[in-house]
PDB file of C-alpha atoms in Angstrom:
ATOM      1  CA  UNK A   1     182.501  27.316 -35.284  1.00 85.00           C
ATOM      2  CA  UNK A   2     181.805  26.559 -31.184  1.00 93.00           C
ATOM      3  CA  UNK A   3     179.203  24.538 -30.854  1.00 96.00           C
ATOM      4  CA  UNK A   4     176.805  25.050 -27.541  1.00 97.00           C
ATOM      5  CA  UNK A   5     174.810  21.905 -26.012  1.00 97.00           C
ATOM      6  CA  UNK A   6     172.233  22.759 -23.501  1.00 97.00           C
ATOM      7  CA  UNK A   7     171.250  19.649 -21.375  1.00 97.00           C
ATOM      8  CA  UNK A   8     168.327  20.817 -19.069  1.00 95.00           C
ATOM      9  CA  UNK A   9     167.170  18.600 -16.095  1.00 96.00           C
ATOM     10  CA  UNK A  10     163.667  18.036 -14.618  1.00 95.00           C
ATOM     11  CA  UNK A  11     164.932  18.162 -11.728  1.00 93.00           C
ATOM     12  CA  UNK A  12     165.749  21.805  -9.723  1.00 94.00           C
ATOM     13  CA  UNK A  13     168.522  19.576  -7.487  1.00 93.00           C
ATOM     14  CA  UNK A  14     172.016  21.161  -7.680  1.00 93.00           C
ATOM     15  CA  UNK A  15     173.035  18.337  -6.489  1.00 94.00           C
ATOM     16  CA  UNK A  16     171.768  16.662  -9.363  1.00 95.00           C
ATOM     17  CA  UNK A  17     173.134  19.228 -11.643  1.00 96.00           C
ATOM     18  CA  UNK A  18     176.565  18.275 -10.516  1.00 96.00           C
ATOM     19  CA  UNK A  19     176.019  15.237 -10.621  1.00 95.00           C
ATOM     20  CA  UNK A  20     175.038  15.076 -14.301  1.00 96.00           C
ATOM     21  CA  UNK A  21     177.988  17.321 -15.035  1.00 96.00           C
ATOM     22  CA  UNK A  22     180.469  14.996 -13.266  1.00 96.00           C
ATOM     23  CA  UNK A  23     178.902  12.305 -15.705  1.00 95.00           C
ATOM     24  CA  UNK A  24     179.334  13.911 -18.805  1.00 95.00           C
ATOM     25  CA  UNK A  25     183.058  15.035 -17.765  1.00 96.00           C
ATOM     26  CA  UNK A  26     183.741  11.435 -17.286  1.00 95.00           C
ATOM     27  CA  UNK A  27     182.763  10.864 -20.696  1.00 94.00           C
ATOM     28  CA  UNK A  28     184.708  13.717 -22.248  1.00 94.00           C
ATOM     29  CA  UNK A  29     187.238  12.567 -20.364  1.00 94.00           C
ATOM     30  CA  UNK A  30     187.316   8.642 -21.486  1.00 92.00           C
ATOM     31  CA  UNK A  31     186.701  10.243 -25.280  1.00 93.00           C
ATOM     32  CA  UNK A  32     190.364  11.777 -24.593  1.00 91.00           C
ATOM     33  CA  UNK A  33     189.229  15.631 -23.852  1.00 90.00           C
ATOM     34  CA  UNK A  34     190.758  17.016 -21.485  1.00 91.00           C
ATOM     35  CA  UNK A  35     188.524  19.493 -20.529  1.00 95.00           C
ATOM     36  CA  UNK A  36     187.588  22.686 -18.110  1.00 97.00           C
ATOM     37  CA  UNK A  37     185.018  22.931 -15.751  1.00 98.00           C
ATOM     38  CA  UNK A  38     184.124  27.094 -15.042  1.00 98.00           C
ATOM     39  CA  UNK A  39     182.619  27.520 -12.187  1.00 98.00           C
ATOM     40  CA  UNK A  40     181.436  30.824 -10.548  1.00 97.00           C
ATOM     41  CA  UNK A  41     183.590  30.297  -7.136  1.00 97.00           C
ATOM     42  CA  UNK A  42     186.463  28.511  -5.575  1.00 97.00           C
ATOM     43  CA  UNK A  43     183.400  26.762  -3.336  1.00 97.00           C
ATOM     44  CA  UNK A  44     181.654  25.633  -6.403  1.00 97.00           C
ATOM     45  CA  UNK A  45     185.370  24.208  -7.425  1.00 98.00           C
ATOM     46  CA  UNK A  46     185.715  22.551  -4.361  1.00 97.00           C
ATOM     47  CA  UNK A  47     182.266  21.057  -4.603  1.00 97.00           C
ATOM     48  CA  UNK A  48     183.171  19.931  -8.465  1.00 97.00           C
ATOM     49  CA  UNK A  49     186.299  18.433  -7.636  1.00 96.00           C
ATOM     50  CA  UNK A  50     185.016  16.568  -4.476  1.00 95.00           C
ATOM     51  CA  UNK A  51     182.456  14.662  -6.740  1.00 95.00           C
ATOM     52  CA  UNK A  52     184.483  14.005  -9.212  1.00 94.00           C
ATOM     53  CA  UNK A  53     186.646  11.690  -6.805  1.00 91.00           C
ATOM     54  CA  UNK A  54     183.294  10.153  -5.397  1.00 90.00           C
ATOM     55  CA  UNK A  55     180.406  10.614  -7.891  1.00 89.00           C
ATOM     56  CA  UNK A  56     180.790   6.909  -8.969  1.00 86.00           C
ATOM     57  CA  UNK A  57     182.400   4.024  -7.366  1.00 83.00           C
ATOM     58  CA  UNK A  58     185.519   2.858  -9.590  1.00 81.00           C
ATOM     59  CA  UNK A  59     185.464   6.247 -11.724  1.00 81.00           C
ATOM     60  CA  UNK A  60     189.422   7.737 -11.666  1.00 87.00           C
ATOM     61  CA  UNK A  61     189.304  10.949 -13.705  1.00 91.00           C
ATOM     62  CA  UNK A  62     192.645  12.991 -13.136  1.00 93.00           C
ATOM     63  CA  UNK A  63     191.477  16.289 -11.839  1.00 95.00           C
ATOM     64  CA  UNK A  64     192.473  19.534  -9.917  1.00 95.00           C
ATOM     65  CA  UNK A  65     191.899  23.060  -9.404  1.00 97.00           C
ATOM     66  CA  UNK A  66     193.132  25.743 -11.803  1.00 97.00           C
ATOM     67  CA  UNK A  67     194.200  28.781  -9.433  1.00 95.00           C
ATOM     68  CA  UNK A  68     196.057  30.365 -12.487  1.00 94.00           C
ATOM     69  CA  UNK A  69     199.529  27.978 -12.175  1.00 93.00           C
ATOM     70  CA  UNK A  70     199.057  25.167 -14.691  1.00 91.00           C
ATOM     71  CA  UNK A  71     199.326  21.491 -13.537  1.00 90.00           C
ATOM     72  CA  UNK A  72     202.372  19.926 -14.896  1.00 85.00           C
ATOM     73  CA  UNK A  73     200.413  17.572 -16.916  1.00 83.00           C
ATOM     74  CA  UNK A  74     198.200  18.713 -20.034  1.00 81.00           C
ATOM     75  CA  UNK A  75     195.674  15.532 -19.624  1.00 89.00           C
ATOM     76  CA  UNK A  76     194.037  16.339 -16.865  1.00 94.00           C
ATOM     77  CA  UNK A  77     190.521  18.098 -16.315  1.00 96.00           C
ATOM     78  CA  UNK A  78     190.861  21.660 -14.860  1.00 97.00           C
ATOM     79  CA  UNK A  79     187.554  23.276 -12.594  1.00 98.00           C
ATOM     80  CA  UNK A  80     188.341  26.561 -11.808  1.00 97.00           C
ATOM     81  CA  UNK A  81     186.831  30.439 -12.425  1.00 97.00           C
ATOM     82  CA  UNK A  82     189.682  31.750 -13.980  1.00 97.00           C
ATOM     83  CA  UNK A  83     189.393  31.675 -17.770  1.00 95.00           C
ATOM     84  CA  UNK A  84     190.753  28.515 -18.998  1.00 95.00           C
ATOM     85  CA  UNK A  85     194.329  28.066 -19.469  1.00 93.00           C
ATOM     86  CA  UNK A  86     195.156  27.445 -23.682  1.00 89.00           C
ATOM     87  CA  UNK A  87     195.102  23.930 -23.898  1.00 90.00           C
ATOM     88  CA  UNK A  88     191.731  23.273 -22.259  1.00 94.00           C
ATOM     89  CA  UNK A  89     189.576  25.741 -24.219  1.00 94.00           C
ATOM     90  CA  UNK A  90     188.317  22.617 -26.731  1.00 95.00           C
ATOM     91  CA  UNK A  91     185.829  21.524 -24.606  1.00 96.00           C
ATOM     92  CA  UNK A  92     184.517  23.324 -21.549  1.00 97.00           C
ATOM     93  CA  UNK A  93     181.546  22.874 -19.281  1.00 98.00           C
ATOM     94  CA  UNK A  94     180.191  25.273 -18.304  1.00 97.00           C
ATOM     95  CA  UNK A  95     178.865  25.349 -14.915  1.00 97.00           C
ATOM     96  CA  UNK A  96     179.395  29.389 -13.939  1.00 96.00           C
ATOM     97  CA  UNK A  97     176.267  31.640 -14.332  1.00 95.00           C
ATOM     98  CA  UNK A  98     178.452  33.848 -16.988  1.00 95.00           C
ATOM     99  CA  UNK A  99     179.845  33.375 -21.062  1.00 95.00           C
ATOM    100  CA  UNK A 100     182.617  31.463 -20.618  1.00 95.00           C
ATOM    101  CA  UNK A 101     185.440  33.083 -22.638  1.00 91.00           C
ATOM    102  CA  UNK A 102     186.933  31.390 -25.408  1.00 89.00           C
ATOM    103  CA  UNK A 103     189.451  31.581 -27.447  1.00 83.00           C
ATOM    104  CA  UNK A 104     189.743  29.987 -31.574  1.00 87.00           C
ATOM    105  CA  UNK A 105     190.497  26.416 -30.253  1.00 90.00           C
ATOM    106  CA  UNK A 106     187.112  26.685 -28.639  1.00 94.00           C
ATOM    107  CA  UNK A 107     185.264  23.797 -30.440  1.00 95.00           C
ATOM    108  CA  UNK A 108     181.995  22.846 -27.600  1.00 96.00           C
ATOM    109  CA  UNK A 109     180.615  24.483 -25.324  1.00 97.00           C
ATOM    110  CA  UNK A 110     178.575  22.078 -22.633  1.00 98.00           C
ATOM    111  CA  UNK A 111     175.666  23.629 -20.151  1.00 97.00           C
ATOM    112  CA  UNK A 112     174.315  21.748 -17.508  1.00 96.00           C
ATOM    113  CA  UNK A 113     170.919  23.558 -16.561  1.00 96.00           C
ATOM    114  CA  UNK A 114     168.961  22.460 -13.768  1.00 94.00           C
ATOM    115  CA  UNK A 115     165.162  23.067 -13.574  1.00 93.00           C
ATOM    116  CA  UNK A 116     164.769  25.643 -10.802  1.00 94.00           C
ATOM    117  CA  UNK A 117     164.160  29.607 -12.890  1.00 94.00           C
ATOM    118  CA  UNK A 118     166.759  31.395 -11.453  1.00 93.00           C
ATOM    119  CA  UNK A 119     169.133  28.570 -13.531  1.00 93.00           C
ATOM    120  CA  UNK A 120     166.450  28.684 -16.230  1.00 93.00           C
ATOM    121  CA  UNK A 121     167.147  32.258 -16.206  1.00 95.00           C
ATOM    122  CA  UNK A 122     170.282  33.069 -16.231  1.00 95.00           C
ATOM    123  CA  UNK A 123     170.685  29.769 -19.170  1.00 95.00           C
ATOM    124  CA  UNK A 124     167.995  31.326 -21.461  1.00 95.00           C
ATOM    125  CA  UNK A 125     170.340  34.710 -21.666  1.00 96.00           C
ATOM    126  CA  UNK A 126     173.739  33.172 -22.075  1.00 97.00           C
ATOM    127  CA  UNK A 127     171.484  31.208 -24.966  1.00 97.00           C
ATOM    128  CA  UNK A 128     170.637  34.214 -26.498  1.00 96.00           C
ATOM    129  CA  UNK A 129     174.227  35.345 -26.084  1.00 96.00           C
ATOM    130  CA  UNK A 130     175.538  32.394 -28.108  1.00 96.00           C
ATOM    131  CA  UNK A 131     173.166  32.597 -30.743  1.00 95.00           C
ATOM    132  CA  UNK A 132     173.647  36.170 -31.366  1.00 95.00           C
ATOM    133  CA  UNK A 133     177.150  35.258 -31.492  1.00 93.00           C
ATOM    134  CA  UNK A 134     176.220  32.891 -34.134  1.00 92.00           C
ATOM    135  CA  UNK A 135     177.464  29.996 -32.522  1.00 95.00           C
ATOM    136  CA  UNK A 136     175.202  26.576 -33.191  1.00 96.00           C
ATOM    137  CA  UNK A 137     173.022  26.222 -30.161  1.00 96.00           C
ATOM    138  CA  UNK A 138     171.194  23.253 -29.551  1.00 96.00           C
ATOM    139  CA  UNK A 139     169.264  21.655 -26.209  1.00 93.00           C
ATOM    140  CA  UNK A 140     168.691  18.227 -25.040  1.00 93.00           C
ATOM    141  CA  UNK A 141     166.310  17.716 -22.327  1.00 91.00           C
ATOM    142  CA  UNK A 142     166.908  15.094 -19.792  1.00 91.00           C
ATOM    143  CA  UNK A 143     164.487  12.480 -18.599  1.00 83.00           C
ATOM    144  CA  UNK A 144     165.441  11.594 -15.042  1.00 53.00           C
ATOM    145  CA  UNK A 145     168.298  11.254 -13.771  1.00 43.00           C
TER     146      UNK A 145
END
């Protein structure tokens, strides 16, 4: 069964909300996931993969962006729109303002929900959307970050 982790910031900073993500993807990453990033836009890509080279000093996390040709190797973190490729459905973040689709592989699901209500939002229906899909749902609220 998918399992969905909410983490909702105090703060309503997209900035911070990337940020955060870029955090936890570096820890998926160093646990050996190799995981996607959805986004809603190529610009939001762009944005994701730019941090991810600069977020924190010393970080290397082998990244790109998925335009629908897959890289030519599997341990690498994909950001894209498109739905993810096969091999990176395990784990995806989910940074888009839509349900991510997933396939069987699909084993966690990770939101990153900033404070402002529009995020708030759009985060309490995909919630609703999970749970009626009887996925396991659960949030963790952040202190600051």
């Amino acid at each position: 069964m998918t399992e969905v982790s909410f983490y909702i910031l105090p703060s309503e900073s997209l900035q911070d909300r990337y940020l955060f993500a870029c955090k936890l993807i570096e820890k998926a990453y160093r646990s050996g996931h190799f995981c996607y990033v959805l986004t809603d836009s190529a610009d939001q890509s762009r944005i994701i993969d730019d941090l991810l080279w600069t977020f924190r000093a010393g970080s290397f996390i082998p990244h790109q962006i998925y335009t629908g040709e897959l890289p030519g190797l599997e341990k690498v973190i994909l950001i894209g729109s498109l739905a993810a490729p096969e091999h990176w459905q395990k784990t995806l973040f989910n940074l888009s303002s839509r349900i991510p689709d997933i396939g069987p592989q699909t084993e966690r699901i990770l939101e990153i929900l900033d404070n402002s209500e529009a995020t708030k939002e759009l985060g309490r229906n995909r919630y609703r959307q999970y749970k009626q899909s009887g996925m396991k749902v659960t949030d963790i609220k952040i202190g600051s970050t």
